[in-house]
PDB file of C-alpha atoms in Angstrom:
ATOM      1  CA  UNK A   1     -34.795  56.607 -42.912  1.00 49.00           C
ATOM      2  CA  UNK A   2     -37.064  55.529 -40.140  1.00 52.00           C
ATOM      3  CA  UNK A   3     -36.814  51.886 -39.169  1.00 54.00           C
ATOM      4  CA  UNK A   4     -39.955  49.821 -39.457  1.00 53.00           C
ATOM      5  CA  UNK A   5     -41.680  49.109 -36.144  1.00 49.00           C
ATOM      6  CA  UNK A   6     -41.339  45.560 -34.854  1.00 53.00           C
ATOM      7  CA  UNK A   7     -44.200  43.297 -35.846  1.00 53.00           C
ATOM      8  CA  UNK A   8     -46.399  42.298 -32.907  1.00 54.00           C
ATOM      9  CA  UNK A   9     -46.235  38.677 -31.808  1.00 54.00           C
ATOM     10  CA  UNK A  10     -48.988  36.486 -33.285  1.00 58.00           C
ATOM     11  CA  UNK A  11     -51.995  36.276 -31.019  1.00 79.00           C
ATOM     12  CA  UNK A  12     -53.171  32.885 -32.220  1.00 83.00           C
ATOM     13  CA  UNK A  13     -50.764  30.091 -31.398  1.00 88.00           C
ATOM     14  CA  UNK A  14     -51.785  26.750 -32.845  1.00 89.00           C
ATOM     15  CA  UNK A  15     -51.034  23.725 -30.688  1.00 92.00           C
ATOM     16  CA  UNK A  16     -52.328  21.502 -33.516  1.00 94.00           C
ATOM     17  CA  UNK A  17     -50.763  22.237 -36.876  1.00 93.00           C
ATOM     18  CA  UNK A  18     -53.054  23.612 -39.561  1.00 91.00           C
ATOM     19  CA  UNK A  19     -51.366  21.226 -41.997  1.00 93.00           C
ATOM     20  CA  UNK A  20     -52.681  18.393 -39.837  1.00 95.00           C
ATOM     21  CA  UNK A  21     -56.115  19.882 -39.205  1.00 94.00           C
ATOM     22  CA  UNK A  22     -56.692  20.386 -42.934  1.00 94.00           C
ATOM     23  CA  UNK A  23     -56.502  16.614 -43.445  1.00 94.00           C
ATOM     24  CA  UNK A  24     -59.719  16.294 -41.401  1.00 95.00           C
ATOM     25  CA  UNK A  25     -61.655  19.014 -43.219  1.00 93.00           C
ATOM     26  CA  UNK A  26     -64.587  18.327 -45.535  1.00 89.00           C
ATOM     27  CA  UNK A  27     -67.490  20.178 -47.081  1.00 81.00           C
ATOM     28  CA  UNK A  28     -70.482  20.794 -44.824  1.00 76.00           C
ATOM     29  CA  UNK A  29     -73.373  23.101 -45.668  1.00 76.00           C
ATOM     30  CA  UNK A  30     -71.445  24.437 -48.648  1.00 77.00           C
ATOM     31  CA  UNK A  31     -68.350  25.319 -46.609  1.00 80.00           C
ATOM     32  CA  UNK A  32     -65.147  23.424 -45.927  1.00 86.00           C
ATOM     33  CA  UNK A  33     -64.414  22.886 -42.263  1.00 92.00           C
ATOM     34  CA  UNK A  34     -63.714  20.524 -39.411  1.00 94.00           C
ATOM     35  CA  UNK A  35     -66.001  19.512 -36.538  1.00 94.00           C
ATOM     36  CA  UNK A  36     -65.130  19.881 -32.875  1.00 93.00           C
ATOM     37  CA  UNK A  37     -66.536  18.511 -29.626  1.00 95.00           C
ATOM     38  CA  UNK A  38     -65.666  19.547 -26.075  1.00 93.00           C
ATOM     39  CA  UNK A  39     -64.609  16.529 -23.998  1.00 92.00           C
ATOM     40  CA  UNK A  40     -65.771  18.013 -20.692  1.00 89.00           C
ATOM     41  CA  UNK A  41     -69.403  18.802 -21.413  1.00 89.00           C
ATOM     42  CA  UNK A  42     -69.977  17.341 -24.869  1.00 89.00           C
ATOM     43  CA  UNK A  43     -70.695  20.706 -26.487  1.00 91.00           C
ATOM     44  CA  UNK A  44     -70.396  20.479 -30.260  1.00 90.00           C
ATOM     45  CA  UNK A  45     -69.208  23.261 -32.530  1.00 87.00           C
ATOM     46  CA  UNK A  46     -70.289  23.556 -36.151  1.00 86.00           C
ATOM     47  CA  UNK A  47     -67.607  22.963 -38.803  1.00 90.00           C
ATOM     48  CA  UNK A  48     -65.078  25.773 -39.042  1.00 90.00           C
ATOM     49  CA  UNK A  49     -61.927  26.367 -41.146  1.00 90.00           C
ATOM     50  CA  UNK A  50     -58.692  24.853 -39.804  1.00 88.00           C
ATOM     51  CA  UNK A  51     -57.273  28.296 -38.982  1.00 88.00           C
ATOM     52  CA  UNK A  52     -60.122  28.748 -36.482  1.00 89.00           C
ATOM     53  CA  UNK A  53     -59.390  25.481 -34.673  1.00 89.00           C
ATOM     54  CA  UNK A  54     -56.631  24.094 -32.466  1.00 90.00           C
ATOM     55  CA  UNK A  55     -55.219  27.365 -31.128  1.00 89.00           C
ATOM     56  CA  UNK A  56     -55.050  29.406 -27.940  1.00 89.00           C
ATOM     57  CA  UNK A  57     -54.635  33.129 -27.579  1.00 88.00           C
ATOM     58  CA  UNK A  58     -51.086  34.058 -26.533  1.00 86.00           C
ATOM     59  CA  UNK A  59     -50.089  30.491 -25.692  1.00 89.00           C
ATOM     60  CA  UNK A  60     -46.508  31.740 -26.099  1.00 88.00           C
ATOM     61  CA  UNK A  61     -45.943  35.183 -24.624  1.00 87.00           C
ATOM     62  CA  UNK A  62     -42.151  35.167 -24.932  1.00 86.00           C
ATOM     63  CA  UNK A  63     -40.710  35.296 -28.453  1.00 81.00           C
ATOM     64  CA  UNK A  64     -43.989  34.061 -29.899  1.00 80.00           C
ATOM     65  CA  UNK A  65     -42.885  34.812 -33.461  1.00 81.00           C
ATOM     66  CA  UNK A  66     -39.769  32.669 -33.003  1.00 84.00           C
ATOM     67  CA  UNK A  67     -41.920  29.739 -31.846  1.00 83.00           C
ATOM     68  CA  UNK A  68     -44.232  30.187 -34.832  1.00 84.00           C
ATOM     69  CA  UNK A  69     -41.208  30.124 -37.144  1.00 87.00           C
ATOM     70  CA  UNK A  70     -40.031  26.842 -35.620  1.00 88.00           C
ATOM     71  CA  UNK A  71     -43.537  25.447 -36.049  1.00 89.00           C
ATOM     72  CA  UNK A  72     -43.565  26.435 -39.728  1.00 90.00           C
ATOM     73  CA  UNK A  73     -40.117  24.932 -40.364  1.00 93.00           C
ATOM     74  CA  UNK A  74     -41.200  21.587 -38.942  1.00 94.00           C
ATOM     75  CA  UNK A  75     -44.609  21.445 -40.608  1.00 92.00           C
ATOM     76  CA  UNK A  76     -43.341  22.675 -44.006  1.00 92.00           C
ATOM     77  CA  UNK A  77     -42.030  19.283 -45.238  1.00 93.00           C
ATOM     78  CA  UNK A  78     -45.288  17.623 -44.193  1.00 95.00           C
ATOM     79  CA  UNK A  79     -47.075  19.003 -47.259  1.00 92.00           C
ATOM     80  CA  UNK A  80     -45.389  16.379 -49.441  1.00 94.00           C
ATOM     81  CA  UNK A  81     -46.088  13.664 -46.872  1.00 95.00           C
ATOM     82  CA  UNK A  82     -49.791  14.502 -46.781  1.00 94.00           C
ATOM     83  CA  UNK A  83     -49.920  14.605 -50.580  1.00 95.00           C
ATOM     84  CA  UNK A  84     -48.255  11.188 -50.761  1.00 95.00           C
ATOM     85  CA  UNK A  85     -50.794   9.739 -48.333  1.00 95.00           C
ATOM     86  CA  UNK A  86     -53.705  11.391 -50.171  1.00 94.00           C
ATOM     87  CA  UNK A  87     -52.498   9.594 -53.312  1.00 95.00           C
ATOM     88  CA  UNK A  88     -52.648   6.284 -51.449  1.00 94.00           C
ATOM     89  CA  UNK A  89     -48.892   5.669 -51.305  1.00 95.00           C
ATOM     90  CA  UNK A  90     -48.057   5.129 -47.611  1.00 94.00           C
ATOM     91  CA  UNK A  91     -45.057   2.992 -48.522  1.00 94.00           C
ATOM     92  CA  UNK A  92     -43.382   6.106 -49.993  1.00 95.00           C
ATOM     93  CA  UNK A  93     -43.464   7.940 -46.642  1.00 95.00           C
ATOM     94  CA  UNK A  94     -40.506   5.970 -45.225  1.00 91.00           C
ATOM     95  CA  UNK A  95     -37.868   8.176 -46.986  1.00 92.00           C
ATOM     96  CA  UNK A  96     -39.466  11.138 -45.168  1.00 94.00           C
ATOM     97  CA  UNK A  97     -39.224   9.478 -41.750  1.00 95.00           C
ATOM     98  CA  UNK A  98     -37.201  12.353 -40.251  1.00 95.00           C
ATOM     99  CA  UNK A  99     -39.839  14.908 -41.268  1.00 96.00           C
ATOM    100  CA  UNK A 100     -42.642  12.777 -39.813  1.00 97.00           C
ATOM    101  CA  UNK A 101     -40.707  12.110 -36.593  1.00 96.00           C
ATOM    102  CA  UNK A 102     -39.958  15.820 -36.126  1.00 96.00           C
ATOM    103  CA  UNK A 103     -43.635  16.619 -36.735  1.00 96.00           C
ATOM    104  CA  UNK A 104     -44.656  14.127 -34.045  1.00 96.00           C
ATOM    105  CA  UNK A 105     -41.917  15.362 -31.677  1.00 95.00           C
ATOM    106  CA  UNK A 106     -43.063  18.980 -31.893  1.00 95.00           C
ATOM    107  CA  UNK A 107     -46.710  17.990 -31.349  1.00 95.00           C
ATOM    108  CA  UNK A 108     -45.628  15.944 -28.339  1.00 93.00           C
ATOM    109  CA  UNK A 109     -43.778  18.956 -26.915  1.00 93.00           C
ATOM    110  CA  UNK A 110     -46.042  21.807 -27.994  1.00 92.00           C
ATOM    111  CA  UNK A 111     -49.428  20.702 -26.704  1.00 93.00           C
ATOM    112  CA  UNK A 112     -52.119  21.463 -24.175  1.00 92.00           C
ATOM    113  CA  UNK A 113     -50.808  18.532 -22.144  1.00 91.00           C
ATOM    114  CA  UNK A 114     -47.348  20.138 -21.989  1.00 92.00           C
ATOM    115  CA  UNK A 115     -48.958  23.416 -20.952  1.00 92.00           C
ATOM    116  CA  UNK A 116     -50.874  21.597 -18.196  1.00 92.00           C
ATOM    117  CA  UNK A 117     -47.731  19.858 -16.917  1.00 91.00           C
ATOM    118  CA  UNK A 118     -45.830  23.163 -16.830  1.00 92.00           C
ATOM    119  CA  UNK A 119     -48.687  24.991 -15.102  1.00 92.00           C
ATOM    120  CA  UNK A 120     -49.151  22.246 -12.499  1.00 93.00           C
ATOM    121  CA  UNK A 121     -45.409  22.193 -11.760  1.00 92.00           C
ATOM    122  CA  UNK A 122     -45.359  25.959 -11.236  1.00 91.00           C
ATOM    123  CA  UNK A 123     -48.453  25.892  -9.016  1.00 91.00           C
ATOM    124  CA  UNK A 124     -46.947  23.094  -6.920  1.00 92.00           C
ATOM    125  CA  UNK A 125     -43.681  25.002  -6.522  1.00 88.00           C
ATOM    126  CA  UNK A 126     -45.514  28.185  -5.528  1.00 88.00           C
ATOM    127  CA  UNK A 127     -47.662  26.293  -3.022  1.00 88.00           C
ATOM    128  CA  UNK A 128     -44.622  24.631  -1.457  1.00 87.00           C
ATOM    129  CA  UNK A 129     -42.793  27.966  -1.198  1.00 84.00           C
ATOM    130  CA  UNK A 130     -45.719  29.624   0.561  1.00 82.00           C
ATOM    131  CA  UNK A 131     -46.057  26.651   2.921  1.00 83.00           C
ATOM    132  CA  UNK A 132     -42.349  26.474   3.812  1.00 83.00           C
ATOM    133  CA  UNK A 133     -42.577  28.370   7.102  1.00 79.00           C
ATOM    134  CA  UNK A 134     -39.128  27.208   8.177  1.00 80.00           C
ATOM    135  CA  UNK A 135     -37.482  28.815   5.148  1.00 79.00           C
ATOM    136  CA  UNK A 136     -39.519  31.997   5.594  1.00 79.00           C
ATOM    137  CA  UNK A 137     -38.663  32.186   9.283  1.00 78.00           C
ATOM    138  CA  UNK A 138     -34.932  31.922   8.543  1.00 78.00           C
ATOM    139  CA  UNK A 139     -35.159  34.651   5.903  1.00 77.00           C
ATOM    140  CA  UNK A 140     -37.226  36.907   8.155  1.00 78.00           C
ATOM    141  CA  UNK A 141     -34.839  36.382  11.092  1.00 78.00           C
ATOM    142  CA  UNK A 142     -31.922  37.505   8.932  1.00 78.00           C
ATOM    143  CA  UNK A 143     -33.778  40.520   7.601  1.00 75.00           C
ATOM    144  CA  UNK A 144     -35.524  41.538  10.831  1.00 77.00           C
ATOM    145  CA  UNK A 145     -33.247  40.316  13.678  1.00 78.00           C
ATOM    146  CA  UNK A 146     -34.836  42.621  16.267  1.00 76.00           C
ATOM    147  CA  UNK A 147     -38.451  41.791  15.410  1.00 74.00           C
ATOM    148  CA  UNK A 148     -40.618  39.484  17.486  1.00 74.00           C
ATOM    149  CA  UNK A 149     -41.868  37.304  14.656  1.00 68.00           C
ATOM    150  CA  UNK A 150     -44.509  35.699  16.843  1.00 69.00           C
ATOM    151  CA  UNK A 151     -46.253  39.075  16.868  1.00 66.00           C
ATOM    152  CA  UNK A 152     -45.519  39.888  13.229  1.00 71.00           C
ATOM    153  CA  UNK A 153     -46.497  36.807  11.235  1.00 71.00           C
ATOM    154  CA  UNK A 154     -47.323  38.969   8.210  1.00 77.00           C
ATOM    155  CA  UNK A 155     -43.569  39.324   7.715  1.00 78.00           C
ATOM    156  CA  UNK A 156     -43.442  35.640   6.777  1.00 77.00           C
ATOM    157  CA  UNK A 157     -45.979  36.143   4.025  1.00 77.00           C
ATOM    158  CA  UNK A 158     -43.877  39.058   2.818  1.00 79.00           C
ATOM    159  CA  UNK A 159     -40.938  36.659   2.618  1.00 79.00           C
ATOM    160  CA  UNK A 160     -42.941  34.335   0.384  1.00 80.00           C
ATOM    161  CA  UNK A 161     -43.822  37.185  -1.946  1.00 80.00           C
ATOM    162  CA  UNK A 162     -40.228  38.421  -2.177  1.00 81.00           C
ATOM    163  CA  UNK A 163     -38.974  34.920  -3.038  1.00 81.00           C
ATOM    164  CA  UNK A 164     -41.713  34.318  -5.605  1.00 84.00           C
ATOM    165  CA  UNK A 165     -41.699  37.753  -7.271  1.00 88.00           C
ATOM    166  CA  UNK A 166     -38.904  37.133  -9.808  1.00 87.00           C
ATOM    167  CA  UNK A 167     -40.384  33.749 -10.698  1.00 86.00           C
ATOM    168  CA  UNK A 168     -43.838  35.271 -11.087  1.00 87.00           C
ATOM    169  CA  UNK A 169     -42.410  37.964 -13.342  1.00 89.00           C
ATOM    170  CA  UNK A 170     -40.795  35.354 -15.575  1.00 88.00           C
ATOM    171  CA  UNK A 171     -44.015  33.361 -15.701  1.00 90.00           C
ATOM    172  CA  UNK A 172     -45.943  36.468 -16.720  1.00 88.00           C
ATOM    173  CA  UNK A 173     -43.467  37.043 -19.564  1.00 88.00           C
ATOM    174  CA  UNK A 174     -43.763  33.397 -20.610  1.00 89.00           C
ATOM    175  CA  UNK A 175     -40.078  32.499 -20.906  1.00 91.00           C
ATOM    176  CA  UNK A 176     -40.128  29.442 -18.578  1.00 92.00           C
ATOM    177  CA  UNK A 177     -42.912  27.799 -20.626  1.00 92.00           C
ATOM    178  CA  UNK A 178     -41.117  28.430 -23.904  1.00 91.00           C
ATOM    179  CA  UNK A 179     -37.913  26.946 -22.484  1.00 92.00           C
ATOM    180  CA  UNK A 180     -39.961  23.995 -21.218  1.00 93.00           C
ATOM    181  CA  UNK A 181     -41.330  23.360 -24.730  1.00 93.00           C
ATOM    182  CA  UNK A 182     -37.930  23.835 -26.397  1.00 93.00           C
ATOM    183  CA  UNK A 183     -36.344  21.337 -24.015  1.00 93.00           C
ATOM    184  CA  UNK A 184     -39.149  18.805 -24.487  1.00 92.00           C
ATOM    185  CA  UNK A 185     -38.931  19.131 -28.270  1.00 94.00           C
ATOM    186  CA  UNK A 186     -35.152  18.697 -28.350  1.00 94.00           C
ATOM    187  CA  UNK A 187     -35.345  15.660 -26.075  1.00 92.00           C
ATOM    188  CA  UNK A 188     -38.213  14.038 -27.989  1.00 93.00           C
ATOM    189  CA  UNK A 189     -36.633  14.787 -31.362  1.00 94.00           C
ATOM    190  CA  UNK A 190     -33.371  13.146 -30.320  1.00 94.00           C
ATOM    191  CA  UNK A 191     -35.160  10.107 -28.919  1.00 92.00           C
ATOM    192  CA  UNK A 192     -37.271   9.585 -32.033  1.00 94.00           C
ATOM    193  CA  UNK A 193     -34.213   9.720 -34.304  1.00 91.00           C
ATOM    194  CA  UNK A 194     -33.554   6.151 -33.144  1.00 90.00           C
ATOM    195  CA  UNK A 195     -37.161   4.984 -33.577  1.00 94.00           C
ATOM    196  CA  UNK A 196     -38.810   3.012 -36.369  1.00 94.00           C
ATOM    197  CA  UNK A 197     -41.788   4.387 -38.306  1.00 94.00           C
ATOM    198  CA  UNK A 198     -44.965   2.516 -39.207  1.00 92.00           C
ATOM    199  CA  UNK A 199     -47.856   3.929 -41.242  1.00 94.00           C
ATOM    200  CA  UNK A 200     -51.206   2.339 -40.367  1.00 92.00           C
ATOM    201  CA  UNK A 201     -54.036   2.468 -42.889  1.00 93.00           C
ATOM    202  CA  UNK A 202     -57.616   2.635 -41.637  1.00 93.00           C
ATOM    203  CA  UNK A 203     -59.812  -0.238 -42.733  1.00 88.00           C
ATOM    204  CA  UNK A 204     -62.326   0.647 -45.442  1.00 87.00           C
ATOM    205  CA  UNK A 205     -65.371   2.202 -43.786  1.00 90.00           C
ATOM    206  CA  UNK A 206     -63.425   3.476 -40.771  1.00 93.00           C
ATOM    207  CA  UNK A 207     -61.363   6.594 -40.193  1.00 95.00           C
ATOM    208  CA  UNK A 208     -59.238   8.327 -37.603  1.00 96.00           C
ATOM    209  CA  UNK A 209     -60.189  11.320 -35.524  1.00 97.00           C
ATOM    210  CA  UNK A 210     -57.837  13.840 -33.912  1.00 97.00           C
ATOM    211  CA  UNK A 211     -57.377  14.915 -30.299  1.00 96.00           C
ATOM    212  CA  UNK A 212     -55.982  18.255 -29.116  1.00 95.00           C
ATOM    213  CA  UNK A 213     -52.784  16.468 -27.951  1.00 94.00           C
ATOM    214  CA  UNK A 214     -52.428  14.371 -31.127  1.00 95.00           C
ATOM    215  CA  UNK A 215     -48.983  12.839 -30.471  1.00 94.00           C
ATOM    216  CA  UNK A 216     -50.412  10.240 -28.113  1.00 91.00           C
ATOM    217  CA  UNK A 217     -48.091   8.146 -25.960  1.00 88.00           C
ATOM    218  CA  UNK A 218     -49.242   4.607 -25.189  1.00 84.00           C
ATOM    219  CA  UNK A 219     -47.856   2.808 -22.156  1.00 79.00           C
ATOM    220  CA  UNK A 220     -46.797  -0.814 -22.106  1.00 73.00           C
ATOM    221  CA  UNK A 221     -50.153  -1.849 -20.656  1.00 68.00           C
ATOM    222  CA  UNK A 222     -51.820  -0.204 -23.676  1.00 66.00           C
ATOM    223  CA  UNK A 223     -54.032   1.907 -21.396  1.00 69.00           C
ATOM    224  CA  UNK A 224     -55.246   4.816 -23.570  1.00 72.00           C
ATOM    225  CA  UNK A 225     -56.164   6.951 -20.558  1.00 73.00           C
ATOM    226  CA  UNK A 226     -52.595   7.233 -19.306  1.00 74.00           C
ATOM    227  CA  UNK A 227     -50.104   9.404 -21.153  1.00 76.00           C
ATOM    228  CA  UNK A 228     -46.733   7.984 -20.096  1.00 78.00           C
ATOM    229  CA  UNK A 229     -43.415   9.846 -20.153  1.00 79.00           C
ATOM    230  CA  UNK A 230     -41.604   9.465 -23.470  1.00 81.00           C
ATOM    231  CA  UNK A 231     -39.050   6.980 -22.169  1.00 78.00           C
ATOM    232  CA  UNK A 232     -41.784   4.716 -20.766  1.00 82.00           C
ATOM    233  CA  UNK A 233     -44.029   4.788 -23.821  1.00 85.00           C
ATOM    234  CA  UNK A 234     -44.359   1.714 -25.992  1.00 87.00           C
ATOM    235  CA  UNK A 235     -45.024   4.018 -28.940  1.00 89.00           C
ATOM    236  CA  UNK A 236     -46.109   7.490 -30.004  1.00 92.00           C
ATOM    237  CA  UNK A 237     -49.096   7.558 -32.314  1.00 93.00           C
ATOM    238  CA  UNK A 238     -50.458  10.439 -34.370  1.00 96.00           C
ATOM    239  CA  UNK A 239     -53.096  10.380 -37.117  1.00 97.00           C
ATOM    240  CA  UNK A 240     -51.833  12.147 -40.227  1.00 97.00           C
ATOM    241  CA  UNK A 241     -55.203  12.075 -41.975  1.00 96.00           C
ATOM    242  CA  UNK A 242     -58.564  10.381 -41.680  1.00 96.00           C
ATOM    243  CA  UNK A 243     -57.068   7.315 -43.387  1.00 96.00           C
ATOM    244  CA  UNK A 244     -53.502   7.074 -42.073  1.00 97.00           C
ATOM    245  CA  UNK A 245     -51.811   7.165 -38.681  1.00 96.00           C
ATOM    246  CA  UNK A 246     -48.066   7.295 -37.993  1.00 95.00           C
ATOM    247  CA  UNK A 247     -46.594   5.183 -35.205  1.00 93.00           C
ATOM    248  CA  UNK A 248     -43.009   5.610 -33.998  1.00 93.00           C
ATOM    249  CA  UNK A 249     -41.563   3.012 -31.634  1.00 92.00           C
ATOM    250  CA  UNK A 250     -38.138   1.866 -30.362  1.00 90.00           C
ATOM    251  CA  UNK A 251     -36.168  -0.061 -32.955  1.00 87.00           C
ATOM    252  CA  UNK A 252     -35.455  -2.732 -30.373  1.00 80.00           C
ATOM    253  CA  UNK A 253     -39.195  -3.432 -30.074  1.00 78.00           C
ATOM    254  CA  UNK A 254     -41.601  -5.192 -32.376  1.00 80.00           C
ATOM    255  CA  UNK A 255     -44.134  -3.195 -34.360  1.00 79.00           C
ATOM    256  CA  UNK A 256     -46.851  -2.488 -31.715  1.00 77.00           C
ATOM    257  CA  UNK A 257     -50.154  -4.329 -31.992  1.00 72.00           C
ATOM    258  CA  UNK A 258     -53.225  -2.563 -30.592  1.00 67.00           C
ATOM    259  CA  UNK A 259     -55.898  -5.194 -31.025  1.00 61.00           C
ATOM    260  CA  UNK A 260     -56.479  -8.902 -31.463  1.00 48.00           C
ATOM    261  CA  UNK A 261     -57.111  -8.291 -35.143  1.00 49.00           C
ATOM    262  CA  UNK A 262     -54.655  -5.625 -36.373  1.00 50.00           C
ATOM    263  CA  UNK A 263     -56.178  -5.730 -39.861  1.00 53.00           C
ATOM    264  CA  UNK A 264     -59.676  -4.992 -38.581  1.00 59.00           C
ATOM    265  CA  UNK A 265     -61.372  -1.918 -37.208  1.00 71.00           C
ATOM    266  CA  UNK A 266     -60.392  -2.669 -33.590  1.00 83.00           C
ATOM    267  CA  UNK A 267     -56.996  -1.000 -34.041  1.00 85.00           C
ATOM    268  CA  UNK A 268     -58.538   2.159 -35.511  1.00 90.00           C
ATOM    269  CA  UNK A 269     -60.975   2.295 -32.591  1.00 90.00           C
ATOM    270  CA  UNK A 270     -58.154   1.751 -30.066  1.00 88.00           C
ATOM    271  CA  UNK A 271     -56.114   4.589 -31.575  1.00 90.00           C
ATOM    272  CA  UNK A 272     -59.184   6.846 -31.643  1.00 93.00           C
ATOM    273  CA  UNK A 273     -59.870   6.054 -27.991  1.00 92.00           C
ATOM    274  CA  UNK A 274     -56.295   7.105 -27.169  1.00 91.00           C
ATOM    275  CA  UNK A 275     -56.856  10.415 -28.963  1.00 94.00           C
ATOM    276  CA  UNK A 276     -60.070  11.042 -27.026  1.00 94.00           C
ATOM    277  CA  UNK A 277     -58.760   9.902 -23.640  1.00 92.00           C
ATOM    278  CA  UNK A 278     -55.639  12.060 -23.757  1.00 92.00           C
ATOM    279  CA  UNK A 279     -57.342  15.217 -25.030  1.00 94.00           C
ATOM    280  CA  UNK A 280     -57.384  18.131 -22.617  1.00 93.00           C
ATOM    281  CA  UNK A 281     -60.274  20.125 -24.063  1.00 94.00           C
ATOM    282  CA  UNK A 282     -61.536  19.005 -27.466  1.00 94.00           C
ATOM    283  CA  UNK A 283     -61.554  16.431 -30.245  1.00 96.00           C
ATOM    284  CA  UNK A 284     -61.645  17.171 -33.995  1.00 97.00           C
ATOM    285  CA  UNK A 285     -63.160  15.037 -36.740  1.00 96.00           C
ATOM    286  CA  UNK A 286     -64.326  15.128 -40.340  1.00 95.00           C
ATOM    287  CA  UNK A 287     -67.898  16.347 -40.887  1.00 93.00           C
ATOM    288  CA  UNK A 288     -70.074  13.360 -41.750  1.00 92.00           C
ATOM    289  CA  UNK A 289     -67.714  10.842 -40.147  1.00 93.00           C
ATOM    290  CA  UNK A 290     -70.119   9.959 -37.338  1.00 92.00           C
ATOM    291  CA  UNK A 291     -67.357  10.471 -34.785  1.00 94.00           C
ATOM    292  CA  UNK A 292     -69.510  12.647 -32.561  1.00 93.00           C
ATOM    293  CA  UNK A 293     -71.105   9.368 -31.470  1.00 93.00           C
ATOM    294  CA  UNK A 294     -67.653   7.782 -31.043  1.00 93.00           C
ATOM    295  CA  UNK A 295     -66.552  10.538 -28.656  1.00 94.00           C
ATOM    296  CA  UNK A 296     -69.787  10.656 -26.682  1.00 93.00           C
ATOM    297  CA  UNK A 297     -69.967   6.889 -26.302  1.00 92.00           C
ATOM    298  CA  UNK A 298     -66.383   6.591 -25.075  1.00 90.00           C
ATOM    299  CA  UNK A 299     -66.735   9.471 -22.597  1.00 90.00           C
ATOM    300  CA  UNK A 300     -70.223   8.481 -21.463  1.00 90.00           C
ATOM    301  CA  UNK A 301     -71.748  11.717 -22.755  1.00 82.00           C
ATOM    302  CA  UNK A 302     -75.144  10.412 -23.769  1.00 67.00           C
ATOM    303  CA  UNK A 303     -76.911  13.762 -24.024  1.00 55.00           C
ATOM    304  CA  UNK A 304     -76.566  15.497 -27.389  1.00 50.00           C
ATOM    305  CA  UNK A 305     -76.346  19.259 -27.148  1.00 48.00           C
TER     306      UNK A 305
END
């Protein structure tokens, strides 16, 4: 019997869970979908199904199917959490704290922000290697002891390429980025196991929106534009629906307050501003929510496309 050919790795890798995106969907023009706005130029995209949002092509090139399986395992238990919140019972989410914390941890690790950090680190390393003439000269002297390197400077560039080649090959395969995400997830998951959970309800007439890096870290100065490292964050915040946001924070700390009036709409606006400020590319929101104006106003994008 012939063995079945291996299934190709998924091409679409969601950095925002579809379980989460579905909580921001609504009917628009006879179709259910979610709105999207680009944070760079303010371009708006008509409502689309959740499966068509929050993904990148081949975000994980190495063992992509394994990463998708991990994603599914973590988001699976969130179906009951979302149902509980949809029924207006946020107090019943506490027994599912581990599931919510893991969901936040994986979004914190598997995000466009994580991809940016990894890419910037690699680019910096490559730049430093190419600029390290002293290292290249030592390598070239060992390899070409009889060569006058002052007359053969191209040899030094060759040294850079030979040092970088194996790293470049690994990057092309995608394994360093996957390991980076796995490590970040494990670290965040362990840290959050010792955190408290708070579910914040949106005031009537207000609602949450969702950024493309939804597990937002807030620093101790409460500056929404700065995403602090996990160990410096006062809390991690992630909307779970248009009406509820989850906040995890160190047990040794008091429940974080984000406005003068925590029962008013200032807290919802502060959390929404954090979602917008820390987005890399786009923000998602429920059709009819009016949040296109929220995003444009905060970013200073006055022109409507």
